[in-house]
CSV table of C-alpha atoms in Angstrom, one decimal:
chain,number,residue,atom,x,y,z
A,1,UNK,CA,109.6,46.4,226.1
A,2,UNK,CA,110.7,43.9,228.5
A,3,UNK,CA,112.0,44.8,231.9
A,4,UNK,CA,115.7,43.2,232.6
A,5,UNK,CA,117.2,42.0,235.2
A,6,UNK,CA,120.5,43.8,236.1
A,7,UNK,CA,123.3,42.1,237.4
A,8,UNK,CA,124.6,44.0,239.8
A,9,UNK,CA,123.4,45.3,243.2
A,10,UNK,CA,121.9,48.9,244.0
A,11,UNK,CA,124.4,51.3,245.8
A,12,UNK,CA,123.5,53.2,248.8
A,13,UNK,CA,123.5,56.5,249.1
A,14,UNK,CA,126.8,57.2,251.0
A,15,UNK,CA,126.0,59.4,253.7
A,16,UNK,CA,129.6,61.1,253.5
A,17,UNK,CA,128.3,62.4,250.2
A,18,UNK,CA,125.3,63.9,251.9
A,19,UNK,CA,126.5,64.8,255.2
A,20,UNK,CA,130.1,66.6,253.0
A,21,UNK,CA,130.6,70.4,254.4
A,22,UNK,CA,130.9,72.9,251.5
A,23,UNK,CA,131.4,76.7,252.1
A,24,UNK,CA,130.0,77.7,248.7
A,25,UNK,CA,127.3,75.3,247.3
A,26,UNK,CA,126.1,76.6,243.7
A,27,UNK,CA,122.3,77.3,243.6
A,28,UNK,CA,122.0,75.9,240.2
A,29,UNK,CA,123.5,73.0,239.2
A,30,UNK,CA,123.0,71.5,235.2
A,31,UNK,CA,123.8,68.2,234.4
A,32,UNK,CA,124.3,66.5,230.9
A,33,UNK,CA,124.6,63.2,231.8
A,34,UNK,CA,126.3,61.4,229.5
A,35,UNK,CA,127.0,57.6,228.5
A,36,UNK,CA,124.5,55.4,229.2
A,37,UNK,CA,124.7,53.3,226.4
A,38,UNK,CA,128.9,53.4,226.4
A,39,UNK,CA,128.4,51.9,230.3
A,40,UNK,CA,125.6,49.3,229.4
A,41,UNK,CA,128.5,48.4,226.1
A,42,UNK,CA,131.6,47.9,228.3
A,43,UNK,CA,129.3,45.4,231.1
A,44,UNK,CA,128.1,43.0,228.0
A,45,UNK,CA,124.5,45.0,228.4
A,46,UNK,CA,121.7,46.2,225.9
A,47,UNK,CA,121.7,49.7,226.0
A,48,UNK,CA,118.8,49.9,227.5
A,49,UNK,CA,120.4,48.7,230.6
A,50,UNK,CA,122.3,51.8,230.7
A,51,UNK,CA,119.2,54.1,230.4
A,52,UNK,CA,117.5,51.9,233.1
A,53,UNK,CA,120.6,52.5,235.6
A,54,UNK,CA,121.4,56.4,234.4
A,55,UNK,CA,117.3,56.7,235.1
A,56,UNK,CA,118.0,55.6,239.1
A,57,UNK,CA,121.2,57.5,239.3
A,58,UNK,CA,118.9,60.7,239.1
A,59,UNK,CA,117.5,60.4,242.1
A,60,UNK,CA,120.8,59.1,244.1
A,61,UNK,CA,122.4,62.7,242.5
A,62,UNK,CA,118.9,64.3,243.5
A,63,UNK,CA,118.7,63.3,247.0
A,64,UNK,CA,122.9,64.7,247.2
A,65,UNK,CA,121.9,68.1,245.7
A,66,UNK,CA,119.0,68.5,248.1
A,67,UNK,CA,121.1,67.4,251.2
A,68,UNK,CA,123.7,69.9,250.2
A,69,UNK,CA,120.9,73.2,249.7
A,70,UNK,CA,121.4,73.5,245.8
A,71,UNK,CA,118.2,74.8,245.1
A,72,UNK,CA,117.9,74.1,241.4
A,73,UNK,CA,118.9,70.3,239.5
A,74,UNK,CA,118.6,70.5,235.6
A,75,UNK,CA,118.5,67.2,234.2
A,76,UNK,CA,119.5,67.2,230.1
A,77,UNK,CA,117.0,63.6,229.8
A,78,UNK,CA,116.5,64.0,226.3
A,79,UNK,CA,117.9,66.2,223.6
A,80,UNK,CA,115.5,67.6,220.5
A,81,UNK,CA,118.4,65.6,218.6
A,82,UNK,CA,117.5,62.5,220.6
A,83,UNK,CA,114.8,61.9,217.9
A,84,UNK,CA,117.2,60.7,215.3
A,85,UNK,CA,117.9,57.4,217.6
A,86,UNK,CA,116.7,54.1,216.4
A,87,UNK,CA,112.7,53.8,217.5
A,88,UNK,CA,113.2,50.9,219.8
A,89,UNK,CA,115.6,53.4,222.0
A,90,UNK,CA,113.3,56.9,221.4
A,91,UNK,CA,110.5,54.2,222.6
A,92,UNK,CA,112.2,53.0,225.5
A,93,UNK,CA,113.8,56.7,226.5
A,94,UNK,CA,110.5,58.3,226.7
A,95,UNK,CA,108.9,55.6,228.9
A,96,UNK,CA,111.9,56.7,231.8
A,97,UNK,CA,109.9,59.3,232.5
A,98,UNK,CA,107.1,58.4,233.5
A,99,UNK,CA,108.3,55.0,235.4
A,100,UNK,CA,110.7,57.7,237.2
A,101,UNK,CA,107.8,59.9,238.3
A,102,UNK,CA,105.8,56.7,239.2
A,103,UNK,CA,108.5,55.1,241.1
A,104,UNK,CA,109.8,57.9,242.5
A,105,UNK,CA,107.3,61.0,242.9
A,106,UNK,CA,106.4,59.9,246.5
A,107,UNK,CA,109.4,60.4,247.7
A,108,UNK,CA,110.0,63.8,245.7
A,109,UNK,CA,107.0,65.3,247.3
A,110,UNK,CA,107.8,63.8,251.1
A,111,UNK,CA,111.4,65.3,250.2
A,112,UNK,CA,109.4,69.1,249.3
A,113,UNK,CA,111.0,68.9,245.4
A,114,UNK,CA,109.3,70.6,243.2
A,115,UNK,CA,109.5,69.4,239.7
A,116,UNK,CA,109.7,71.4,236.5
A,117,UNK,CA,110.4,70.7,232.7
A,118,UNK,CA,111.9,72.8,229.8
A,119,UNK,CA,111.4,71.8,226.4
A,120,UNK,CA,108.7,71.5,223.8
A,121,UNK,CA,106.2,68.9,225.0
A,122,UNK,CA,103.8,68.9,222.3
A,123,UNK,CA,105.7,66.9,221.0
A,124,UNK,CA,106.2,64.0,223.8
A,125,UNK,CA,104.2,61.3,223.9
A,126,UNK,CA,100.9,61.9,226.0
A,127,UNK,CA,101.9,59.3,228.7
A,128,UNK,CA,105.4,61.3,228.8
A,129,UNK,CA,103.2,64.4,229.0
A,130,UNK,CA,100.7,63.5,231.5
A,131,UNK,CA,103.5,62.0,233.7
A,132,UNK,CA,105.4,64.9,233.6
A,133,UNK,CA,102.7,67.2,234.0
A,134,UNK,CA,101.3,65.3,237.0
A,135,UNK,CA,104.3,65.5,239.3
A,136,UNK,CA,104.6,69.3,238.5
A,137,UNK,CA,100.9,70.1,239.4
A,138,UNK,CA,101.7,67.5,242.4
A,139,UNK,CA,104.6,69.5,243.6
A,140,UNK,CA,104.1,73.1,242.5
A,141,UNK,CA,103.8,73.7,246.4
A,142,UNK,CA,106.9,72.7,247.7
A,143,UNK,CA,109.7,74.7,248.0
A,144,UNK,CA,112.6,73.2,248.3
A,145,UNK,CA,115.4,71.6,245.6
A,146,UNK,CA,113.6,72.3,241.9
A,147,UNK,CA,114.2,69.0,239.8
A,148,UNK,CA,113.9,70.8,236.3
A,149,UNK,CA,114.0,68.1,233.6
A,150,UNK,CA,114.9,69.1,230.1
A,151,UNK,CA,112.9,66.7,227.8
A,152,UNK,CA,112.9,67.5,224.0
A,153,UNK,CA,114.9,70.7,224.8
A,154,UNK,CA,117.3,72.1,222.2
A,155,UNK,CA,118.9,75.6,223.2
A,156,UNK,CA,119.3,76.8,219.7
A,157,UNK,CA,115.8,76.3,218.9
A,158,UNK,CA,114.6,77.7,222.6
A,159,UNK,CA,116.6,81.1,221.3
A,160,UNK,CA,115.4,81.0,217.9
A,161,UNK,CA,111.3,80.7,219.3
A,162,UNK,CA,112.6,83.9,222.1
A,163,UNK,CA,113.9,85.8,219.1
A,164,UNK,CA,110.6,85.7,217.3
A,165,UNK,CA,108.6,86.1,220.3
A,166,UNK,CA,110.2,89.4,220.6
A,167,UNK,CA,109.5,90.1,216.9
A,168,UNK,CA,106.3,89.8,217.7
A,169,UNK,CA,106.1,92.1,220.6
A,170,UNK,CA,108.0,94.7,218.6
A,171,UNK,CA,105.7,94.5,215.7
A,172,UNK,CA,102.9,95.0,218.1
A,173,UNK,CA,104.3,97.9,219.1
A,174,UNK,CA,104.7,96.6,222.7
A,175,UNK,CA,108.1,97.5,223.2
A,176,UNK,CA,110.6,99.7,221.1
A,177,UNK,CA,113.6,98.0,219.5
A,178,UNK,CA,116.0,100.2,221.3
A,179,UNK,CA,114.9,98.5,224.6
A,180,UNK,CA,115.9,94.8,223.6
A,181,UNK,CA,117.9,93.8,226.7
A,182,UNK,CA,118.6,90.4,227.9
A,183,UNK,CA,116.1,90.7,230.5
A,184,UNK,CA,113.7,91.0,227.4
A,185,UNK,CA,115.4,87.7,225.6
A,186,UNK,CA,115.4,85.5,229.1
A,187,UNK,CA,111.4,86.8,229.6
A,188,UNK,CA,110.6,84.3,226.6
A,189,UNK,CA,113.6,81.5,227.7
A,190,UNK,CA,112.1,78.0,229.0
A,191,UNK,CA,114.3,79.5,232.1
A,192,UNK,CA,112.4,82.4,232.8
A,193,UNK,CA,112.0,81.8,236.3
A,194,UNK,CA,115.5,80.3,237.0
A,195,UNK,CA,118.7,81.5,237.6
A,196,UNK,CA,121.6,81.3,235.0
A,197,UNK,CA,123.3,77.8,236.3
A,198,UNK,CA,126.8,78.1,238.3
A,199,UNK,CA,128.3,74.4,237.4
A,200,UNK,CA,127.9,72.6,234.3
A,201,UNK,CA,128.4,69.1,234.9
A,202,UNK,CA,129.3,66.2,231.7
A,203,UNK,CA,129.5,63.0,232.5
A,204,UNK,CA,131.2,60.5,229.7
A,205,UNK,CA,134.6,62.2,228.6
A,206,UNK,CA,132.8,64.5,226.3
A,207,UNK,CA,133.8,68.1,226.4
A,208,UNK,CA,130.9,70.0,224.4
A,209,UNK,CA,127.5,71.4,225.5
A,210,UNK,CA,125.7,69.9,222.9
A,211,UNK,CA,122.9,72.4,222.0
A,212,UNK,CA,121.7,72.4,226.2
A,213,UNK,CA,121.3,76.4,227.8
A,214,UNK,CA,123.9,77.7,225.2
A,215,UNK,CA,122.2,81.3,226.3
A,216,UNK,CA,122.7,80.7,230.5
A,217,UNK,CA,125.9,78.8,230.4
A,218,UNK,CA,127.5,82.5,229.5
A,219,UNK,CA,129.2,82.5,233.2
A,220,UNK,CA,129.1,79.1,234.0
A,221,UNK,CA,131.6,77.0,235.5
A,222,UNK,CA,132.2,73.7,233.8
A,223,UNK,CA,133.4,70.3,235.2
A,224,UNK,CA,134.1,67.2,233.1
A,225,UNK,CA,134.4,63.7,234.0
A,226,UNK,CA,135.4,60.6,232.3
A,227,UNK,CA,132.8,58.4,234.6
A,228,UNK,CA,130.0,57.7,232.2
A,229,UNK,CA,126.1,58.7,233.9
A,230,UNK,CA,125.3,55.3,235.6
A,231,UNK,CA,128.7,54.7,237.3
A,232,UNK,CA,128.7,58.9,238.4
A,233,UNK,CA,128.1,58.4,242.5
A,234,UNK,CA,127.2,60.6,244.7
A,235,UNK,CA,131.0,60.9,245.8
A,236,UNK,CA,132.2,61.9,242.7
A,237,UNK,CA,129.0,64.8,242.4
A,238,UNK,CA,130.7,66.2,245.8
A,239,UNK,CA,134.1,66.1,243.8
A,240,UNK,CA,132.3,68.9,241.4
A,241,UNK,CA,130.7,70.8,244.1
A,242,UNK,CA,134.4,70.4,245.8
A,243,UNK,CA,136.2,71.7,242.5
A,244,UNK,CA,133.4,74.5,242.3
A,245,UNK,CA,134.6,76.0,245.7
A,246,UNK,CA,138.0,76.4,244.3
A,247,UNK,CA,136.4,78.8,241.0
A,248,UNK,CA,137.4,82.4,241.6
A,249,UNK,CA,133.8,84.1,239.0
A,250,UNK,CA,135.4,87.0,237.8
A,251,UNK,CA,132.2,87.7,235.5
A,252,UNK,CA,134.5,89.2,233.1
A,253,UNK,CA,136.4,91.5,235.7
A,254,UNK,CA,139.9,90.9,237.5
């Protein structure tokens, strides 16, 4: 696949965005981000183009998320319904990852992110794998913002492989039905070690959560934009994380 070369000029990362005071930052914040191909469409672009931009926007959003404390990023990159995308596009999307990492894993580490992944990655190509798995043993140490990307995730299957996993430890007589809990179900989750997330962000228009953590968005707060992925700046993240200061979480009581 050839590289391009885009017309228009990298943005900087406006230090309002990063330097913005917010009382209540979310400690987990998910992102599907949405409308690559729509933005690449509307500029005369392949679609690639849009991937290509959405890929660099990640890190503009990261570097806002860890200026601002929020100490976990989930990243929806690629959905286990992703697959049914022409070849030439599955091709391209799951080379982003790995020129991402390469790009871009330097600066991760001198910035102390820690990278993660949810999803089934047996079935990622190995250079998607080994890229993936790389910056994760490369930045298990550090502590600060957790970059989690979600590559071939799908929530429903994610459930469906906890349920069984459960079955399993019940048949084995490790645990007594009457003890199922959701602390049992989110022991077998991709997220076991993560907290639920507080703001669900969707880029694009789109108002669905399209098979991504239907099991921790139960108390979520959600924030829709029209602004497709590569056009979302890190003003308009703040805009979320300014809208999320005005949720009152009632978790069900008054």
């Amino acid at each position: 696949m050839a590289f391009f070369k885009w017309p228009f000029k990298k943005r900087k990362v406006e230090s309002f965005a990063r330097n913005a005071t917010l009382k209540l930052v979310p400690n987990h914040v998910a992102i599907i981000m949405d409308g690559n191909g729509r933005w690449a469409n509307s500029r005369g672009l392949p679609r690639f183009a849009g991937h290509k931009e959405g890929m660099d926007n990640v890190k503009r959003i990261v570097k806002v998320a860890n200026a601002q404390g929020i100490k976990v990023l989930t990243m929806y990159a690629f959905s286990t319904e992703n697959w049914r995308r022409p070849k030439q596009e599955v091709d391209y999307l799951m080379k982003l990852p790995k020129e991402f990492l390469n790009i871009y894993l330097p600066e991760l580490i001198e910035e102390n992110v820690q990278v993660k992944m949810i999803g089934h990655r047996a079935q990622l190509p190995a250079h998607t794998q080994a890229a993936v798995e790389q910056a994760i043993e490369q930045t298990k140490h550090n502590n600060g913002l957790i970059l989690n990307l979600a590559l071939n995730y799908g929530s429903r299957a994610e459930i469906i492989a906890a349920i069984k996993a459960v079955a399993g430890d019940v048949s084995a007589n490790n645990i007594n039905i009457d003890d199922i809990d959701e602390a049992t179900i989110n022991k077998h989750l991709f997220t076991t070690d993560l907290p639920d997330p507080d703001l669900l962000i969707r880029t694009s228009g789109e108002m669905r959560v399209s098979n991504f953590l239907l099991w921790q968005l139960a108390y979520t707060e959600f924030w829709f934009t029209d602004v497709h992925w590569p056009a979302f700046t890190e003003a308009e993240f703040v805009k979320a994380l300014d809208a999320y200061q005005q949720r009152k979480r009632r978790y069900g009581g008054l």
